[in-house]
Amino acid sequence: MLESDKSSYGLSRQTWSFLASRACELGDHDAATLVYHEIIDPIEAYLDPAFNGLDNPHVPFLLFPDILASLAVIFMHNGNHVPVVGIQSYFKKFYSYFWHRTIYRTIALAKIESQAKAGLFSRALSDFVSLAWQHRGYRGLTKGSVVEHNLKYALDKNQKSRQEAILASNDPLNDSTIEYNKYTLPGKTFQSIFDGVISIADTPYFNELIRSKVKQVIAERSSVTERLVNFISSNHHGLTTPVVAALCSDGLVFEAWAVVNQARASFPRVHKKVFFRGGEVFVQMFKAIKAKFNTSEITASELRQLSELLQTCRNMCSETYDPGWSYECRLACLQALLACPSSLGQEIRLYLYEWISEHKSHSRLQKPLIALTKTDYEKLISINVGDTIISCVYPISEN
């Protein structure tokens, strides 16, 4: 049917829409590829030697934004980065970044991840940095109405310029100087589209690529900390988390903390809440410290140094997020305290009372619900922390 004379026969839009939906539902890469080459970036355009590959003039109709996001994710998991780039261009031309922020973010992350899975480190890094700058970070948020007004104002201004450029262009469909979805104005404050940050869970393939690069640096045994800090400072502070995670995964907790301190000094104007990524850096450190405590090869000297590092991380976390640690930070710190052989029962009791008190002041619930592995739960029971605290804790499977 696809090879038939299109002037006399063609698949209906409903059929293509159904195929696109089923491709997304089943995660079928072949079906997604067919939809991409027939609907999003029709292959027919490439038969014309004059086509420059920028804006395909044969797009038959528009797919829903959520379909585009799902197709991008399918291509991402298959390491097929080329169609993800095409989907992003298609989305940029026909849809608003601001009004479809979640979809835009999903496609942008899929682009980073697909390139990372394909081993294209430079491209993945460049796109990661570009997307990271579009996040506002964890800091005092501007009112939503103000952000919306500023973004719409910039968009309207740029739309007028774009319309003038379209009228003046000899080939507006393929003119690369005509830019869509531009939310910045010369001499004006940069307006971030997204709140928060790119979290470690958003980019597993990119994180694995970072880990392989960190391993290469470690293997060379030459100015490891300085080189990693230079890598972060020359790109974006958001790279601190994957670099620290890579070091922690290999048990290099002291090296990881050295990178954290030096990288933070490289960004004096970045608020500490933004730099520490909503507590993700601390979560990585606490988990790595716990894992280090649980190793049988640890010496008395390392035990003392680890205990001091745990206390240093706790103090820094308190300074950064007082009052109001995230649940993940609190839990990871508690698990590290329970794993530390030198932790006193009184210290753990005080920590838990502090957690409960903090929770009461920030939540309608009277007490937090703390999920611990069976091993950690039994340790807590043996410390005899009291019925009030135990009533907040419940054991879960360690699998």
mmCIF file of C-alpha atoms in Angstrom:
data_model
loop_
_atom_site.group_PDB
_atom_site.id
_atom_site.type_symbol
_atom_site.label_atom_id
_atom_site.label_comp_id
_atom_site.label_asym_id
_atom_site.label_seq_id
_atom_site.Cartn_x
_atom_site.Cartn_y
_atom_site.Cartn_z
ATOM 1 C CA MET A 1 0.000 0.000 0.000
ATOM 2 C CA LEU A 2 2.859 2.363 0.794
ATOM 3 C CA GLU A 3 4.289 1.878 -2.705
ATOM 4 C CA SER A 4 0.989 2.563 -4.475
ATOM 5 C CA ASP A 5 0.243 5.659 -6.526
ATOM 6 C CA LYS A 6 -0.444 8.302 -3.878
ATOM 7 C CA SER A 7 -2.481 10.364 -6.314
ATOM 8 C CA SER A 8 -5.108 7.605 -6.371
ATOM 9 C CA TYR A 9 -4.661 5.960 -2.981
ATOM 10 C CA GLY A 10 -3.215 6.736 0.406
ATOM 11 C CA LEU A 11 -3.653 5.594 3.985
ATOM 12 C CA SER A 12 -6.068 7.790 5.917
ATOM 13 C CA ARG A 13 -4.977 10.097 8.707
ATOM 14 C CA GLN A 14 -7.001 7.996 11.137
ATOM 15 C CA THR A 15 -4.998 4.916 10.137
ATOM 16 C CA TRP A 16 -1.690 6.700 10.640
ATOM 17 C CA SER A 17 -2.871 8.102 13.980
ATOM 18 C CA PHE A 18 -3.926 4.625 15.102
ATOM 19 C CA LEU A 19 -0.572 3.186 14.010
ATOM 20 C CA ALA A 20 1.283 5.914 15.916
ATOM 21 C CA SER A 21 -0.774 5.244 19.056
ATOM 22 C CA ARG A 22 -0.194 1.485 18.838
ATOM 23 C CA ALA A 23 3.532 1.996 18.259
ATOM 24 C CA CYS A 24 3.676 4.042 21.460
ATOM 25 C CA GLU A 25 1.506 1.574 23.364
ATOM 26 C CA LEU A 26 3.675 -1.413 22.387
ATOM 27 C CA GLY A 27 7.009 0.417 22.312
ATOM 28 C CA ASP A 28 7.606 -0.935 18.813
ATOM 29 C CA HIS A 29 10.715 0.585 17.250
ATOM 30 C CA ASP A 30 9.933 -0.519 13.677
ATOM 31 C CA ALA A 31 6.418 0.940 13.770
ATOM 32 C CA ALA A 32 7.750 4.138 15.349
ATOM 33 C CA THR A 33 10.336 4.398 12.562
ATOM 34 C CA LEU A 34 7.634 3.990 9.906
ATOM 35 C CA VAL A 35 5.519 6.746 11.501
ATOM 36 C CA TYR A 36 8.557 9.009 11.727
ATOM 37 C CA HIS A 37 9.528 8.630 8.058
ATOM 38 C CA GLU A 38 5.967 8.990 6.757
ATOM 39 C CA ILE A 39 4.399 11.593 9.071
ATOM 40 C CA ILE A 40 7.017 13.527 11.060
ATOM 41 C CA ASP A 41 9.841 13.773 8.531
ATOM 42 C CA PRO A 42 8.418 12.271 5.296
ATOM 43 C CA ILE A 43 11.068 10.520 3.260
ATOM 44 C CA GLU A 44 9.484 11.923 0.092
ATOM 45 C CA ALA A 45 11.234 15.255 0.675
ATOM 46 C CA TYR A 46 14.663 13.619 0.444
ATOM 47 C CA LEU A 47 13.981 12.578 -3.143
ATOM 48 C CA ASP A 48 14.319 16.255 -4.077
ATOM 49 C CA PRO A 49 18.043 17.110 -4.515
ATOM 50 C CA ALA A 50 17.287 20.728 -3.563
ATOM 51 C CA PHE A 51 15.950 19.761 -0.105
ATOM 52 C CA ASN A 52 18.383 20.841 2.630
ATOM 53 C CA GLY A 53 16.854 18.692 5.385
ATOM 54 C CA LEU A 54 15.755 21.576 7.616
ATOM 55 C CA ASP A 55 11.963 21.908 7.291
ATOM 56 C CA ASN A 56 10.144 19.088 5.555
ATOM 57 C CA PRO A 57 7.424 20.515 3.249
ATOM 58 C CA HIS A 58 5.558 17.176 3.002
ATOM 59 C CA VAL A 59 4.286 16.885 6.601
ATOM 60 C CA PRO A 60 0.675 15.674 6.041
ATOM 61 C CA PHE A 61 -0.815 16.498 9.463
ATOM 62 C CA LEU A 62 0.186 17.061 13.079
ATOM 63 C CA LEU A 63 0.498 14.347 15.706
ATOM 64 C CA PHE A 64 -0.479 15.056 19.318
ATOM 65 C CA PRO A 65 2.437 16.256 21.493
ATOM 66 C CA ASP A 66 2.182 13.269 23.856
ATOM 67 C CA ILE A 67 2.568 10.927 20.860
ATOM 68 C CA LEU A 68 5.754 12.777 19.911
ATOM 69 C CA ALA A 69 7.127 12.363 23.440
ATOM 70 C CA SER A 70 6.357 8.637 23.464
ATOM 71 C CA LEU A 71 7.984 8.127 20.056
ATOM 72 C CA ALA A 72 11.078 9.995 21.267
ATOM 73 C CA VAL A 73 11.326 7.680 24.285
ATOM 74 C CA ILE A 74 11.081 4.602 22.028
ATOM 75 C CA PHE A 75 13.925 5.884 19.851
ATOM 76 C CA MET A 76 15.895 6.798 22.981
ATOM 77 C CA HIS A 77 15.815 3.258 24.380
ATOM 78 C CA ASN A 78 16.987 1.955 21.015
ATOM 79 C CA GLY A 79 19.878 4.429 20.825
ATOM 80 C CA ASN A 80 18.433 5.909 17.635
ATOM 81 C CA HIS A 81 19.281 9.570 18.110
ATOM 82 C CA VAL A 82 18.584 10.878 14.574
ATOM 83 C CA PRO A 83 14.751 10.668 14.741
ATOM 84 C CA VAL A 84 14.769 12.192 18.236
ATOM 85 C CA VAL A 85 16.544 15.235 16.810
ATOM 86 C CA GLY A 86 13.918 15.329 14.049
ATOM 87 C CA ILE A 87 11.067 15.071 16.556
ATOM 88 C CA GLN A 88 12.507 17.965 18.544
ATOM 89 C CA SER A 89 12.724 20.124 15.390
ATOM 90 C CA TYR A 90 9.148 19.161 14.455
ATOM 91 C CA PHE A 91 7.935 20.005 17.959
ATOM 92 C CA LYS A 92 9.803 23.319 17.985
ATOM 93 C CA LYS A 93 8.175 24.383 14.723
ATOM 94 C CA PHE A 94 4.572 23.417 15.476
ATOM 95 C CA TYR A 95 4.152 23.576 19.271
ATOM 96 C CA SER A 96 4.936 25.940 22.131
ATOM 97 C CA TYR A 97 7.743 25.023 24.523
ATOM 98 C CA PHE A 98 6.061 26.956 27.322
ATOM 99 C CA TRP A 99 2.525 25.591 26.990
ATOM 100 C CA HIS A 100 3.797 22.025 26.517
ATOM 101 C CA ARG A 101 6.679 22.157 28.990
ATOM 102 C CA THR A 102 6.422 18.557 30.192
ATOM 103 C CA ILE A 103 6.416 17.237 26.620
ATOM 104 C CA TYR A 104 9.274 19.516 25.594
ATOM 105 C CA ARG A 105 11.344 18.397 28.594
ATOM 106 C CA THR A 106 10.678 14.718 27.837
ATOM 107 C CA ILE A 107 11.806 15.122 24.222
ATOM 108 C CA ALA A 108 14.885 17.132 25.238
ATOM 109 C CA LEU A 109 15.877 14.468 27.785
ATOM 110 C CA ALA A 110 15.273 11.744 25.186
ATOM 111 C CA LYS A 111 17.641 13.558 22.837
ATOM 112 C CA ILE A 112 20.373 13.614 25.493
ATOM 113 C CA GLU A 113 19.793 9.991 26.416
ATOM 114 C CA SER A 114 19.639 8.666 22.844
ATOM 115 C CA GLN A 115 22.948 10.351 22.022
ATOM 116 C CA ALA A 116 24.484 9.048 25.242
ATOM 117 C CA LYS A 117 23.368 5.493 24.463
ATOM 118 C CA ALA A 118 24.848 5.862 20.985
ATOM 119 C CA GLY A 119 28.155 6.893 22.613
ATOM 120 C CA LEU A 120 28.060 10.464 21.279
ATOM 121 C CA PHE A 121 29.526 12.070 24.384
ATOM 122 C CA SER A 122 30.172 15.591 23.046
ATOM 123 C CA ARG A 123 26.659 15.942 21.624
ATOM 124 C CA ALA A 124 25.004 14.509 24.739
ATOM 125 C CA LEU A 125 27.061 16.806 26.968
ATOM 126 C CA SER A 126 26.248 19.882 24.878
ATOM 127 C CA ASP A 127 22.510 19.140 24.983
ATOM 128 C CA PHE A 128 22.640 18.377 28.721
ATOM 129 C CA VAL A 129 24.239 21.753 29.422
ATOM 130 C CA SER A 130 21.738 23.528 27.157
ATOM 131 C CA LEU A 131 18.774 21.922 28.942
ATOM 132 C CA ALA A 132 20.312 22.468 32.379
ATOM 133 C CA TRP A 133 20.423 26.221 31.762
ATOM 134 C CA GLN A 134 16.685 26.160 31.078
ATOM 135 C CA HIS A 135 15.999 25.016 34.657
ATOM 136 C CA ARG A 136 15.432 27.521 37.417
ATOM 137 C CA GLY A 137 16.889 25.335 40.162
ATOM 138 C CA TYR A 138 15.798 25.018 43.788
ATOM 139 C CA ARG A 139 15.647 28.607 44.964
ATOM 140 C CA GLY A 140 13.036 31.194 45.878
ATOM 141 C CA LEU A 141 10.567 30.863 43.042
ATOM 142 C CA THR A 142 9.151 33.801 41.112
ATOM 143 C CA LYS A 143 5.358 33.915 41.058
ATOM 144 C CA GLY A 144 3.941 31.798 38.269
ATOM 145 C CA SER A 145 1.991 34.744 36.886
ATOM 146 C CA VAL A 146 5.187 36.831 36.640
ATOM 147 C CA VAL A 147 7.105 34.039 34.902
ATOM 148 C CA GLU A 148 4.236 33.482 32.478
ATOM 149 C CA HIS A 149 3.999 37.209 31.703
ATOM 150 C CA ASN A 150 7.754 37.523 31.072
ATOM 151 C CA LEU A 151 7.867 34.467 28.821
ATOM 152 C CA LYS A 152 4.794 35.533 26.836
ATOM 153 C CA TYR A 153 6.188 39.060 26.456
ATOM 154 C CA ALA A 154 9.484 37.720 25.066
ATOM 155 C CA LEU A 155 7.616 35.295 22.812
ATOM 156 C CA ASP A 156 5.376 38.053 21.406
ATOM 157 C CA LYS A 157 8.370 40.296 20.731
ATOM 158 C CA ASN A 158 10.235 37.510 18.963
ATOM 159 C CA GLN A 159 7.115 36.509 17.035
ATOM 160 C CA LYS A 160 6.947 39.950 15.439
ATOM 161 C CA SER A 161 10.601 39.691 14.412
ATOM 162 C CA ARG A 162 10.002 36.196 13.052
ATOM 163 C CA GLN A 163 7.014 37.331 10.965
ATOM 164 C CA GLU A 164 9.120 40.100 9.458
ATOM 165 C CA ALA A 165 11.899 37.595 8.685
ATOM 166 C CA ILE A 166 9.396 35.213 7.045
ATOM 167 C CA LEU A 167 8.076 37.992 4.797
ATOM 168 C CA ALA A 168 11.603 39.036 3.853
ATOM 169 C CA SER A 169 12.861 35.495 3.165
ATOM 170 C CA ASN A 170 12.922 33.956 -0.301
ATOM 171 C CA ASP A 171 12.492 30.457 1.175
ATOM 172 C CA PRO A 172 10.866 30.772 4.625
ATOM 173 C CA LEU A 173 10.237 27.020 4.990
ATOM 174 C CA ASN A 174 13.949 26.205 4.768
ATOM 175 C CA ASP A 175 15.464 29.407 6.176
ATOM 176 C CA SER A 176 17.526 28.386 9.235
ATOM 177 C CA THR A 177 17.735 32.013 10.460
ATOM 178 C CA ILE A 178 13.997 31.991 11.261
ATOM 179 C CA GLU A 179 13.832 30.824 14.875
ATOM 180 C CA TYR A 180 10.799 29.418 16.680
ATOM 181 C CA ASN A 181 10.153 29.158 20.429
ATOM 182 C CA LYS A 182 12.624 31.879 21.402
ATOM 183 C CA TYR A 183 12.021 33.123 24.956
ATOM 184 C CA THR A 184 14.991 35.453 25.426
ATOM 185 C CA LEU A 185 15.457 39.131 24.608
ATOM 186 C CA PRO A 186 18.731 41.045 24.160
ATOM 187 C CA GLY A 187 19.792 42.766 27.374
ATOM 188 C CA LYS A 188 16.995 41.171 29.419
ATOM 189 C CA THR A 189 17.175 38.635 32.267
ATOM 190 C CA PHE A 190 17.228 35.040 31.046
ATOM 191 C CA GLN A 191 13.873 33.358 31.685
ATOM 192 C CA SER A 192 14.080 29.681 32.659
ATOM 193 C CA ILE A 193 11.191 27.558 31.404
ATOM 194 C CA PHE A 194 11.425 24.811 34.056
ATOM 195 C CA ASP A 195 11.484 24.762 37.843
ATOM 196 C CA GLY A 196 13.883 22.444 39.676
ATOM 197 C CA VAL A 197 16.834 20.688 38.049
ATOM 198 C CA ILE A 198 17.710 17.709 35.879
ATOM 199 C CA SER A 199 17.752 14.914 38.451
ATOM 200 C CA ILE A 200 20.034 11.885 38.444
ATOM 201 C CA ALA A 201 17.044 9.656 37.650
ATOM 202 C CA ASP A 202 16.281 11.642 34.467
ATOM 203 C CA THR A 203 19.437 10.610 32.595
ATOM 204 C CA PRO A 204 20.563 7.004 33.311
ATOM 205 C CA TYR A 205 22.332 6.523 29.948
ATOM 206 C CA PHE A 206 24.096 9.877 30.244
ATOM 207 C CA ASN A 207 25.128 9.059 33.825
ATOM 208 C CA GLU A 208 26.633 5.766 32.651
ATOM 209 C CA LEU A 209 28.563 7.611 29.954
ATOM 210 C CA ILE A 210 29.849 10.084 32.557
ATOM 211 C CA ARG A 211 30.867 7.153 34.749
ATOM 212 C CA SER A 212 32.921 5.630 31.924
ATOM 213 C CA LYS A 213 34.674 8.983 31.384
ATOM 214 C CA VAL A 214 35.355 9.337 35.124
ATOM 215 C CA LYS A 215 36.842 5.821 35.159
ATOM 216 C CA GLN A 216 39.215 6.862 32.372
ATOM 217 C CA VAL A 217 40.361 9.882 34.378
ATOM 218 C CA ILE A 218 40.868 7.752 37.504
ATOM 219 C CA ALA A 219 42.840 5.136 35.554
ATOM 220 C CA GLU A 220 45.265 7.806 34.344
ATOM 221 C CA ARG A 221 46.076 8.696 38.003
ATOM 222 C CA SER A 222 46.930 12.291 37.194
ATOM 223 C CA SER A 223 45.278 15.266 38.967
ATOM 224 C CA VAL A 224 41.963 13.406 39.182
ATOM 225 C CA THR A 225 40.113 15.902 41.388
ATOM 226 C CA GLU A 226 41.358 18.950 39.496
ATOM 227 C CA ARG A 227 40.420 17.486 36.106
ATOM 228 C CA LEU A 228 36.929 16.512 37.234
ATOM 229 C CA VAL A 229 36.330 19.915 38.812
ATOM 230 C CA ASN A 230 37.564 21.613 35.645
ATOM 231 C CA PHE A 231 35.149 19.464 33.612
ATOM 232 C CA ILE A 232 32.236 20.594 35.809
ATOM 233 C CA SER A 233 33.209 24.267 36.015
ATOM 234 C CA SER A 234 33.762 24.569 32.257
ATOM 235 C CA ASN A 235 30.282 23.200 31.503
ATOM 236 C CA HIS A 236 27.540 23.407 34.171
ATOM 237 C CA HIS A 237 27.269 22.868 37.927
ATOM 238 C CA GLY A 238 24.538 20.309 37.226
ATOM 239 C CA LEU A 239 27.288 17.858 36.239
ATOM 240 C CA THR A 240 28.353 17.668 39.888
ATOM 241 C CA THR A 241 25.715 15.035 40.662
ATOM 242 C CA PRO A 242 26.604 12.488 37.935
ATOM 243 C CA VAL A 243 30.336 12.956 38.576
ATOM 244 C CA VAL A 244 29.872 12.457 42.328
ATOM 245 C CA ALA A 245 27.598 9.468 41.667
ATOM 246 C CA ALA A 246 30.285 7.937 39.428
ATOM 247 C CA LEU A 247 32.954 8.344 42.116
ATOM 248 C CA CYS A 248 30.656 7.057 44.852
ATOM 249 C CA SER A 249 29.727 3.972 42.827
ATOM 250 C CA ASP A 250 33.415 2.999 42.913
ATOM 251 C CA GLY A 251 33.702 3.693 46.653
ATOM 252 C CA LEU A 252 35.751 6.885 46.210
ATOM 253 C CA VAL A 253 33.816 8.877 48.801
ATOM 254 C CA PHE A 254 36.664 11.146 49.906
ATOM 255 C CA GLU A 255 37.495 12.016 46.309
ATOM 256 C CA ALA A 256 33.789 12.677 45.699
ATOM 257 C CA TRP A 257 33.595 15.091 48.635
ATOM 258 C CA ALA A 258 36.753 16.870 47.450
ATOM 259 C CA VAL A 259 35.108 17.353 44.042
ATOM 260 C CA VAL A 260 31.953 18.703 45.730
ATOM 261 C CA ASN A 261 33.872 21.298 47.750
ATOM 262 C CA GLN A 262 36.099 22.469 44.912
ATOM 263 C CA ALA A 263 33.270 22.539 42.375
ATOM 264 C CA ARG A 264 31.125 24.574 44.749
ATOM 265 C CA ALA A 265 33.950 27.114 45.086
ATOM 266 C CA SER A 266 33.985 27.379 41.283
ATOM 267 C CA PHE A 267 30.374 28.650 41.302
ATOM 268 C CA PRO A 268 30.318 31.366 43.998
ATOM 269 C CA ARG A 269 27.192 33.009 42.555
ATOM 270 C CA VAL A 270 25.146 29.802 42.464
ATOM 271 C CA HIS A 271 22.915 29.445 45.528
ATOM 272 C CA LYS A 272 23.866 26.420 47.626
ATOM 273 C CA LYS A 273 20.339 24.995 47.352
ATOM 274 C CA VAL A 274 20.679 25.095 43.579
ATOM 275 C CA PHE A 275 24.201 23.669 43.610
ATOM 276 C CA PHE A 276 23.281 20.716 45.821
ATOM 277 C CA ARG A 277 20.414 19.811 43.458
ATOM 278 C CA GLY A 278 17.641 19.629 46.036
ATOM 279 C CA GLY A 279 19.760 17.321 48.193
ATOM 280 C CA GLU A 280 20.715 14.787 45.503
ATOM 281 C CA VAL A 281 24.433 15.329 46.097
ATOM 282 C CA PHE A 282 23.992 14.592 49.811
ATOM 283 C CA VAL A 283 21.900 11.496 49.099
ATOM 284 C CA GLN A 284 24.710 10.143 46.912
ATOM 285 C CA MET A 285 27.270 10.865 49.635
ATOM 286 C CA PHE A 286 25.235 9.323 52.475
ATOM 287 C CA LYS A 287 24.574 6.154 50.464
ATOM 288 C CA ALA A 288 28.249 5.810 49.528
ATOM 289 C CA ILE A 289 29.336 6.337 53.142
ATOM 290 C CA LYS A 290 26.900 3.643 54.278
ATOM 291 C CA ALA A 291 28.257 1.231 51.651
ATOM 292 C CA LYS A 292 31.804 2.002 52.798
ATOM 293 C CA PHE A 293 30.895 1.303 56.440
ATOM 294 C CA ASN A 294 29.520 -2.082 55.404
ATOM 295 C CA THR A 295 32.753 -3.246 53.741
ATOM 296 C CA SER A 296 34.790 -5.761 55.727
ATOM 297 C CA GLU A 297 38.156 -4.284 54.665
ATOM 298 C CA ILE A 298 37.680 -0.947 56.438
ATOM 299 C CA THR A 299 40.520 -0.009 58.822
ATOM 300 C CA ALA A 300 40.273 1.847 62.129
ATOM 301 C CA SER A 301 41.764 4.943 60.505
ATOM 302 C CA GLU A 302 39.261 4.828 57.627
ATOM 303 C CA LEU A 303 36.430 4.302 60.107
ATOM 304 C CA ARG A 304 37.395 7.487 61.943
ATOM 305 C CA GLN A 305 37.737 9.446 58.699
ATOM 306 C CA LEU A 306 34.392 8.146 57.411
ATOM 307 C CA SER A 307 32.662 9.079 60.671
ATOM 308 C CA GLU A 308 34.086 12.593 60.388
ATOM 309 C CA LEU A 309 32.996 12.817 56.749
ATOM 310 C CA LEU A 310 29.473 11.703 57.689
ATOM 311 C CA GLN A 311 29.307 14.440 60.318
ATOM 312 C CA THR A 312 30.646 17.012 57.843
ATOM 313 C CA CYS A 313 27.993 16.035 55.287
ATOM 314 C CA ARG A 314 25.288 16.252 57.959
ATOM 315 C CA ASN A 315 26.425 19.722 58.985
ATOM 316 C CA MET A 316 26.562 20.946 55.390
ATOM 317 C CA CYS A 317 23.119 19.508 54.665
ATOM 318 C CA SER A 318 21.708 21.228 57.767
ATOM 319 C CA GLU A 319 23.229 24.562 56.739
ATOM 320 C CA THR A 320 21.811 24.225 53.237
ATOM 321 C CA TYR A 321 18.304 22.978 53.984
ATOM 322 C CA ASP A 322 17.619 24.084 57.554
ATOM 323 C CA PRO A 323 14.816 23.737 58.359
ATOM 324 C CA GLY A 324 13.572 21.199 55.868
ATOM 325 C CA TRP A 325 15.670 18.322 54.610
ATOM 326 C CA SER A 326 14.080 16.238 51.883
ATOM 327 C CA TYR A 327 12.776 12.813 52.888
ATOM 328 C CA GLU A 328 15.430 11.125 50.715
ATOM 329 C CA CYS A 329 18.216 13.054 52.472
ATOM 330 C CA ARG A 330 16.875 12.260 55.928
ATOM 331 C CA LEU A 331 16.483 8.573 55.138
ATOM 332 C CA ALA A 332 19.920 8.204 53.506
ATOM 333 C CA CYS A 333 21.566 9.941 56.470
ATOM 334 C CA LEU A 334 19.722 7.713 58.969
ATOM 335 C CA GLN A 335 20.848 4.603 57.096
ATOM 336 C CA ALA A 336 24.450 5.850 57.166
ATOM 337 C CA LEU A 337 24.198 6.523 60.920
ATOM 338 C CA LEU A 338 22.847 3.023 61.528
ATOM 339 C CA ALA A 339 25.701 1.535 59.487
ATOM 340 C CA CYS A 340 28.359 3.526 61.362
ATOM 341 C CA PRO A 341 29.904 1.359 64.125
ATOM 342 C CA SER A 342 30.733 4.432 66.209
ATOM 343 C CA SER A 343 27.196 5.890 66.183
ATOM 344 C CA LEU A 344 25.724 6.180 69.667
ATOM 345 C CA GLY A 345 22.109 5.337 70.441
ATOM 346 C CA GLN A 346 21.568 8.810 71.866
ATOM 347 C CA GLU A 347 22.844 10.407 68.662
ATOM 348 C CA ILE A 348 20.377 8.407 66.550
ATOM 349 C CA ARG A 349 17.517 9.180 68.949
ATOM 350 C CA LEU A 350 18.236 12.911 68.760
ATOM 351 C CA TYR A 351 18.428 12.717 64.966
ATOM 352 C CA LEU A 352 15.034 11.005 64.757
ATOM 353 C CA TYR A 353 13.408 13.419 67.225
ATOM 354 C CA GLU A 354 14.749 16.281 65.097
ATOM 355 C CA TRP A 355 13.239 14.641 62.001
ATOM 356 C CA ILE A 356 9.842 14.191 63.670
ATOM 357 C CA SER A 357 9.846 17.776 64.964
ATOM 358 C CA GLU A 358 10.785 19.127 61.532
ATOM 359 C CA HIS A 359 8.060 17.017 59.919
ATOM 360 C CA LYS A 360 5.369 18.355 62.253
ATOM 361 C CA SER A 361 6.215 21.944 61.338
ATOM 362 C CA HIS A 362 6.046 21.275 57.577
ATOM 363 C CA SER A 363 3.276 18.701 57.196
ATOM 364 C CA ARG A 364 -0.320 18.130 58.212
ATOM 365 C CA LEU A 365 0.644 14.635 59.319
ATOM 366 C CA GLN A 366 1.782 14.425 62.937
ATOM 367 C CA LYS A 367 4.680 12.097 62.202
ATOM 368 C CA PRO A 368 6.718 10.935 59.201
ATOM 369 C CA LEU A 369 6.497 7.403 57.844
ATOM 370 C CA ILE A 370 10.046 6.048 57.704
ATOM 371 C CA ALA A 371 10.644 2.951 55.567
ATOM 372 C CA LEU A 372 13.747 0.960 56.566
ATOM 373 C CA THR A 373 15.105 -2.350 55.372
ATOM 374 C CA LYS A 374 14.568 -5.225 57.787
ATOM 375 C CA THR A 375 18.261 -5.118 58.805
ATOM 376 C CA ASP A 376 18.170 -1.388 59.592
ATOM 377 C CA TYR A 377 14.817 -1.756 61.335
ATOM 378 C CA GLU A 378 16.215 -4.437 63.643
ATOM 379 C CA LYS A 379 19.236 -2.231 64.405
ATOM 380 C CA LEU A 380 16.885 0.583 65.372
ATOM 381 C CA ILE A 381 14.876 -1.755 67.615
ATOM 382 C CA SER A 382 18.069 -2.885 69.365
ATOM 383 C CA ILE A 383 19.013 0.726 70.143
ATOM 384 C CA ASN A 384 15.786 1.161 72.108
ATOM 385 C CA VAL A 385 14.869 4.552 70.672
ATOM 386 C CA GLY A 386 11.420 4.555 72.267
ATOM 387 C CA ASP A 387 7.868 3.716 71.248
ATOM 388 C CA THR A 388 7.154 7.195 69.844
ATOM 389 C CA ILE A 389 9.928 6.866 67.280
ATOM 390 C CA ILE A 390 9.315 3.197 66.518
ATOM 391 C CA SER A 391 5.687 3.997 65.695
ATOM 392 C CA CYS A 392 6.980 6.102 62.768
ATOM 393 C CA VAL A 393 9.103 3.310 61.312
ATOM 394 C CA TYR A 394 8.134 0.206 59.370
ATOM 395 C CA PRO A 395 10.269 -2.512 57.753
ATOM 396 C CA ILE A 396 10.317 -3.251 54.021
ATOM 397 C CA SER A 397 11.805 -6.023 51.924
ATOM 398 C CA GLU A 398 15.494 -5.617 51.032
ATOM 399 C CA ASN A 399 14.986 -6.845 47.436
#
